[in-house]
Amino acid sequence: MKKITAIIKPFKLDEVKEALGSIGVQGMTVTEAKGFGRQKGHKEIYRGAEYLVDLLPKTKVETVVVSEMVDKVIEKIVSAARTGTIGDGKIFVTPIEKVVRIRTSERDRDAL
Amino acid sequence: MKKITAIIKPFKLDEVKEALGSIGVQGMTVTEAKGFGRQKGHKEIYRGAEYLVDLLPKTKVETVVVSEMVDKVIEKIVSAARTGTIGDGKIFVTPIEKVVRIRTSERDRDAL
Amino acid sequence: MKKITAIIKPFKLDEVKEALGSIGVQGMTVTEAKGFGRQKGHKEIYRGAEYLVDLLPKTKVETVVVSEMVDKVIEKIVSAARTGTIGDGKIFVTPIEKVVRIRTSERDRDAL
Amino acid sequence: MNAADTAWVLASSALVLLMTPGLAMFYGGMTRSKNVLSTMMHSFFLMALASLVWLFWGFSLSFATGNWFIGGLDFLGLTGVGAEVWPKSTIPASTFMIFQAMFAIITPALISGAFAERMKFSSFIVFMILWLTFVYAPVCHWVWGGGWLGGMGALDFAGGTVVHINSGVAALACALVIGRRKGYGVVPMMPHNLTLTLLGAGLLWFGWFGFNAGSALAANASASMAFVVTHMATAAAAISWVLVEWIIKGKPTTLGIASGAVAGLVAITPAAGFVGPISAVILGAVAGVVCYLAVLAKAGLGYDDSLDVVGIHGVGGTWGAIATGLFACKAIGGTDGLFFGNAGQVVTQIVAVGATIVYSFVVSLIILYVVKAVMGLRVTEEDEVVGVDTSEHGETAYNL
Amino acid sequence: MNAADTAWVLASSALVLLMTPGLAMFYGGMTRSKNVLSTMMHSFFLMALASLVWLFWGFSLSFATGNWFIGGLDFLGLTGVGAEVWPKSTIPASTFMIFQAMFAIITPALISGAFAERMKFSSFIVFMILWLTFVYAPVCHWVWGGGWLGGMGALDFAGGTVVHINSGVAALACALVIGRRKGYGVVPMMPHNLTLTLLGAGLLWFGWFGFNAGSALAANASASMAFVVTHMATAAAAISWVLVEWIIKGKPTTLGIASGAVAGLVAITPAAGFVGPISAVILGAVAGVVCYLAVLAKAGLGYDDSLDVVGIHGVGGTWGAIATGLFACKAIGGTDGLFFGNAGQVVTQIVAVGATIVYSFVVSLIILYVVKAVMGLRVTEEDEVVGVDTSEHGETAYNL
Amino acid sequence: MNAADTAWVLASSALVLLMTPGLAMFYGGMTRSKNVLSTMMHSFFLMALASLVWLFWGFSLSFATGNWFIGGLDFLGLTGVGAEVWPKSTIPASTFMIFQAMFAIITPALISGAFAERMKFSSFIVFMILWLTFVYAPVCHWVWGGGWLGGMGALDFAGGTVVHINSGVAALACALVIGRRKGYGVVPMMPHNLTLTLLGAGLLWFGWFGFNAGSALAANASASMAFVVTHMATAAAAISWVLVEWIIKGKPTTLGIASGAVAGLVAITPAAGFVGPISAVILGAVAGVVCYLAVLAKAGLGYDDSLDVVGIHGVGGTWGAIATGLFACKAIGGTDGLFFGNAGQVVTQIVAVGATIVYSFVVSLIILYVVKAVMGLRVTEEDEVVGVDTSEHGETAYNL
Ligand SMILES: Nc1ncnc2c1ncn2[C@@H]1O[C@H](COP(=O)(O)OP(=O)(O)O)[C@@H](O)[C@H]1O
Ligand SMILES: Nc1ncnc2c1ncn2[C@@H]1O[C@H](COP(=O)(O)OP(=O)(O)O)[C@@H](O)[C@H]1O
Ligand SMILES: Nc1ncnc2c1ncn2[C@@H]1O[C@H](COP(=O)(O)OP(=O)(O)O)[C@@H](O)[C@H]1O
């Protein structure tokens, strides 16, 4: 099993959720984050004091899937989250060794 | 070493924290998250516009432990976080290659 | 590629960001978190009801880098985030199997 | 009709109206964020509901000529409550009526702090209609509408018995009958937004000048002195609460100063037109300490009065009503109290307090049991865990 | 000059001023958090901008002697608007002027709900200067300044046509010309902070007593009755809105009670000094239902009036103006309406409503097209996605 | 005694009281979220503390007959401050006293913006008791209580010297003695909640009508004109601040409009009853620009006046006091200023300004050094990093 972590633009969340649903991904966990990268930030001004805000709002979507699904999931996320402008975000894949469903103690594939 | 990530219902956090403390887990990091899964959401209504809210508040608890502890930790989390109703959440285990304690630069097991 | 996750004190974020920038780390994702560990919390009092707050504000910084960079990154984070007092935080390293840049579909090293 | 007095009482009516949104903020900030809207809804809904009850029958039952216990039906639907001057005043009857309407709003709104975070909204509505009719209207009539307590010489300038003891005692009945919140004493139940609570406290302090100084029903020296002592008692109570908690718990808190201020406002309410500034300071300082200790004691007593209506309005109102019998000074208004040589006034005050406590408690209990039997009082456990904002109202307060 | 009346109108002026920050909260809470500052800026900027327009030419065009359509130039820069008593009143001209200034602030501020979350700030300023000059001033003159509608006997106690229909119709023009928000109907656009909206509703209710009862321009029985019916209509509308949504959508909401209260306040505005309490309850109850349905209907009609200015102020104001022709009662003030035997008043009201709708809509459209042609109305799509707080104002509301 | 004037001054007193919670919001929103409660506590605690100081000795030292420098002891504990009419007014002494009490609250509360986010709470209390006694009471006496500045003909309608210059200069002393916040200029210190700041600005604007128009002590044409010019100067300053920052920094901000409005309110305060509307616009417009530049200059000067008390109240108050000497017009009230042919008035104003600056600065410094020596002024560095809400008050503002 693998965990796919996608850092996306916040307003793309609904589209990504839908895209994943369409290929049967049944669960995901979403966190608010701030991202720093190539995308340039903006200036904020408070009574004349200027701050460069280069940590921009991003949404982190994590979903654990069976290894066979990984490529399909990536593809779906990419097509749903892409706007073509800098800052669209990244996808990371990490290995998952065990999964447990708390409610039933089911394990691994059964737990997804 | 392994990282155990538990996605739980927010009001179970105190019990999980206590349960982990009882087996000597000395550190953890907690993040607010929103979860999507089998648990059905609720409808919200704002001046007649209805929204299905299917991203539900969850709490993500991450703790890095030595590999021997993994099963005990999982067991403790499961028993503390279970309510038996849908949405109780999941536990994921991932490998950790290195750990560093920032204050002392201690490494790995010593750093936990 | 590896993911380096640093749990640091929030007011150290800017220094860490700068330190990473200085060695060419081009991207990172930052999340607000609460940490539990050796650092003792504080008491809060609301109309006489006392609560021990032992989940303290922390900032989680995640950056995915090529494997060769790992040690340099760790070193930089440690020196930027250290105050020498309990609660300075931890650094964890995890394997990353794939990286995709959403905007371009570039993969792995190219995607960082 | 006196235009200046009318201007003052109309302005005061607006000020008292604002106290209820103020209360909504004050209470709302103290709940957990999943229940803030429900708590604010209680206050806002009463701004509407209590007004209509007042218009259709509440004002009549309180103020139309009746017997020792309850008013008559002459003013049903506000018939005949118009431009003519209200007896023993210099303002139109409609002005008097609307000023009093604001009191009929805030009193039940105060109660709602006791059952915050778990009350079923439909049951809330039914309870409140019954309570306004069977508790508020009679007690209001007793004191201000020609009933037996006023007749016997009990002093209540702006509502110590009618508003505060009454709501505080009903709150105790509510807390006892509805039971504790799930997780009470186990999971932390911290205020979710103290800036909201402080804002509410500020609006309450501001609006209370209308409540107390407006109760003079004229823009005269009595109103002015009521204004002064309201302010000074509040100042003293705010400080005494903060100091006592600083000594006992080690920190002076902002929730403490907000709570202390409200305790002072409550305690000075019955005394406002009858005492001088130094008396007000003593009265207020004692209120801050006594209410703080009453709130502390709650933990030991076991009931879950979510937002401390009993400790602040019940205890503070009782202290204020009795203290009126101690500090009242004829030179300022009303009659003399114990410290000015008239021991009998304390007895009268204690009788008024006792009668209000017993009546309000018993009738509130009866109403609660009836509503509970018919439709239940609490949301389901699951709804309570999710939060009543979502389960009862289909809303979330914050999407930041 | 009568000091009591002056005191009352000055206090009312302050109350009406506070409505605009109240509106900023009410509106701000309903936007997404990335646009809350921009929305509040609209209201706050108008507190400044409309005041200066008023001072330099707005008051003169509205109230100086002129013709049937527009006032004269005698009061440009407030020349001669000082201590002397304002005609047919007992207050200084300066008091009358500043009371009216507050209406000239809130009316355009109301419109801003229609184009929230996407309007260019510079275009907003230009639009508002033109709108105040070419729409607000004439319509105000028609009704209150000696123009044709007042002359013909149209009743508008406190601004049903001048303020609410006028702003509601202009809002429709704005929503149509500026177009829908990006993602409207697709991405969820939930209110980001309902406690802010409730606070705003509370401040509006409070301030509206100045708006309506202050419009009597005296501290008399008319002011008192205006105060009473304002309160009671609002109560009725708040409840009827909540009940109808409870029936239709299954939950009684806090946004509903806030919206219903505002709908009631809007609808009673033209009728305030002319109707009795029971009429006010009926008028308000209908307003709650009608405005709720108007808001529901928006989804079908396709335009994106972000914060429902059309449904609440346009529809509520229209209902209120017509209802004034139904429920007005000479015994209370003004002339009789249909239900008191004078059918002609409804016709007069309908003419006034119709004229205001047509004039306001057409001239607002023209101004919008001119501004659009010259400088554009909307921010870029990218700026809209990021949020106008950052892109137009370089700020973020919350760093919690 | 005149009832209308009493009604107006009582209403104004309530309005001025509300300014302090308004200030708490205004200031609180600008701090980081870990320090918001502590900042609000400063204002709320002063609502209580300054009131008691006022009651026991402050009012007497300010207003009892004394010498050129300080008042007498006749009114200690408010002895004899009751229903009788206050000299040269038509209102009860108690009304005059409580109106003035509100000024004694807000003045020290204004100072607290200078040391926000790092002051020890116990030292805060001691400093404020001393400051009210040794700085506020004398300066108040000089100007309004029969002291030398009033005697010499200095014009200060509502407190330009007493309130604003006085607090602004004390703030400078505080900022210099307490030192900069840890991380000042290095870590970002953005406002944590601008909606709170805007709300505060709205409440300040609203309450300031009581402050300035109430200072007429009567509901007359002078109050009315003070109201008008207060509003218009504020409008002009809000716009000029926003325009100048738009030009210099490229964006018009909401913090800018809030700050500009306050700058305008400050600057018009001494001039309120003495100038006409056009003068007020000029006075306000200049205030917006000057205060903006003063705030910008802070960065260069190196002290850390956290919330810009010096730039807004010190500089704005100074400009306003001098401008009173320029724009004052006998036809409106007081005496003529330079532009109306009386050059001497500017000199008088400058003397008053200079005397206040020197006295307030020196005595504030002395008090600060004494408190610092005895008990320290700052929290520990660790407490500052954690935030003073937790370390000093054991609370967290938000648990959302
Ligand atoms: N090396 C990295 N490690 C972790 N997160 C990253 C990394 N690089 C980028 N990100 C995340 O991806 C987001 C988008 O990256 P950015 O460089 O701005 O644009 P793009 O992905 O289009 O090249 C960043 O805001 C950050 O959250
Ligand atoms: N495949 C997954 N990847 C990541 N998180 C998941 C996944 N499946 C479930 N979750 C998380 O676990 C939570 C509970 O899952 P859910 O399906 O609702 O109930 P249960 O775990 O009881 O079957 C979800 O809200 C989500 O946060
Ligand atoms: N085993 C762990 N797993 C995950 N996070 C941890 C672990 N131990 C510590 N942390 C995180 O690191 C932070 C600092 O740890 P703490 O024990 O307080 O101090 P120190 O790192 O200086 O020894 C904690 O607040 C927590 O967020």
PDB file of N, CA and C in Angstrom, chain B residues 11 14 42 44-46, chain D residues 188 385 390 394-396:
ATOM      1  N   PHE B  11     -12.966  14.204  19.588  1.00  0.00           N
ATOM      2  CA  PHE B  11     -13.231  14.153  21.032  1.00  0.00           C
ATOM      3  C   PHE B  11     -12.570  12.944  21.693  1.00  0.00           C
ATOM      4  N   ASP B  14      -8.100  13.099  23.942  1.00  0.00           N
ATOM      5  CA  ASP B  14      -7.572  12.984  25.300  1.00  0.00           C
ATOM      6  C   ASP B  14      -7.385  11.527  25.720  1.00  0.00           C
ATOM      7  N   HIS B  42     -23.128  15.816   6.753  1.00  0.00           N
ATOM      8  CA  HIS B  42     -24.413  16.433   7.075  1.00  0.00           C
ATOM      9  C   HIS B  42     -24.673  17.570   6.087  1.00  0.00           C
ATOM     10  N   GLU B  44     -25.652  21.380   5.267  1.00  0.00           N
ATOM     11  CA  GLU B  44     -25.706  22.713   5.840  1.00  0.00           C
ATOM     12  C   GLU B  44     -26.508  23.611   4.919  1.00  0.00           C
ATOM     13  N   ILE B  45     -27.186  24.572   5.519  1.00  0.00           N
ATOM     14  CA  ILE B  45     -28.122  25.391   4.763  1.00  0.00           C
ATOM     15  C   ILE B  45     -27.833  26.848   5.073  1.00  0.00           C
ATOM     16  N   TYR B  46     -27.539  27.612   4.032  1.00  0.00           N
ATOM     17  CA  TYR B  46     -27.317  29.023   4.229  1.00  0.00           C
ATOM     18  C   TYR B  46     -28.247  29.793   3.311  1.00  0.00           C
TER      19      TYR B  46
ATOM     20  N   PRO D 188     -11.990  18.662  28.323  1.00  0.00           N
ATOM     21  CA  PRO D 188     -11.889  20.092  28.585  1.00  0.00           C
ATOM     22  C   PRO D 188     -13.002  20.843  27.851  1.00  0.00           C
ATOM     23  N   VAL D 385     -22.387  15.242  20.534  1.00  0.00           N
ATOM     24  CA  VAL D 385     -20.973  15.073  20.198  1.00  0.00           C
ATOM     25  C   VAL D 385     -20.621  15.877  18.942  1.00  0.00           C
ATOM     26  N   THR D 390     -24.544  22.200  14.136  1.00  0.00           N
ATOM     27  CA  THR D 390     -24.804  21.392  12.963  1.00  0.00           C
ATOM     28  C   THR D 390     -26.086  20.586  13.105  1.00  0.00           C
ATOM     29  N   GLY D 394     -28.058  23.134  11.339  1.00  0.00           N
ATOM     30  CA  GLY D 394     -27.514  22.911  10.001  1.00  0.00           C
ATOM     31  C   GLY D 394     -26.495  23.948   9.568  1.00  0.00           C
ATOM     32  N   GLU D 395     -25.714  24.428  10.519  1.00  0.00           N
ATOM     33  CA  GLU D 395     -24.760  25.491  10.215  1.00  0.00           C
ATOM     34  C   GLU D 395     -23.441  25.258  10.951  1.00  0.00           C
ATOM     35  N   THR D 396     -22.408  25.907  10.460  1.00  0.00           N
ATOM     36  CA  THR D 396     -21.118  25.915  11.134  1.00  0.00           C
ATOM     37  C   THR D 396     -20.725  27.369  11.326  1.00  0.00           C
TER      38      THR D 396
END
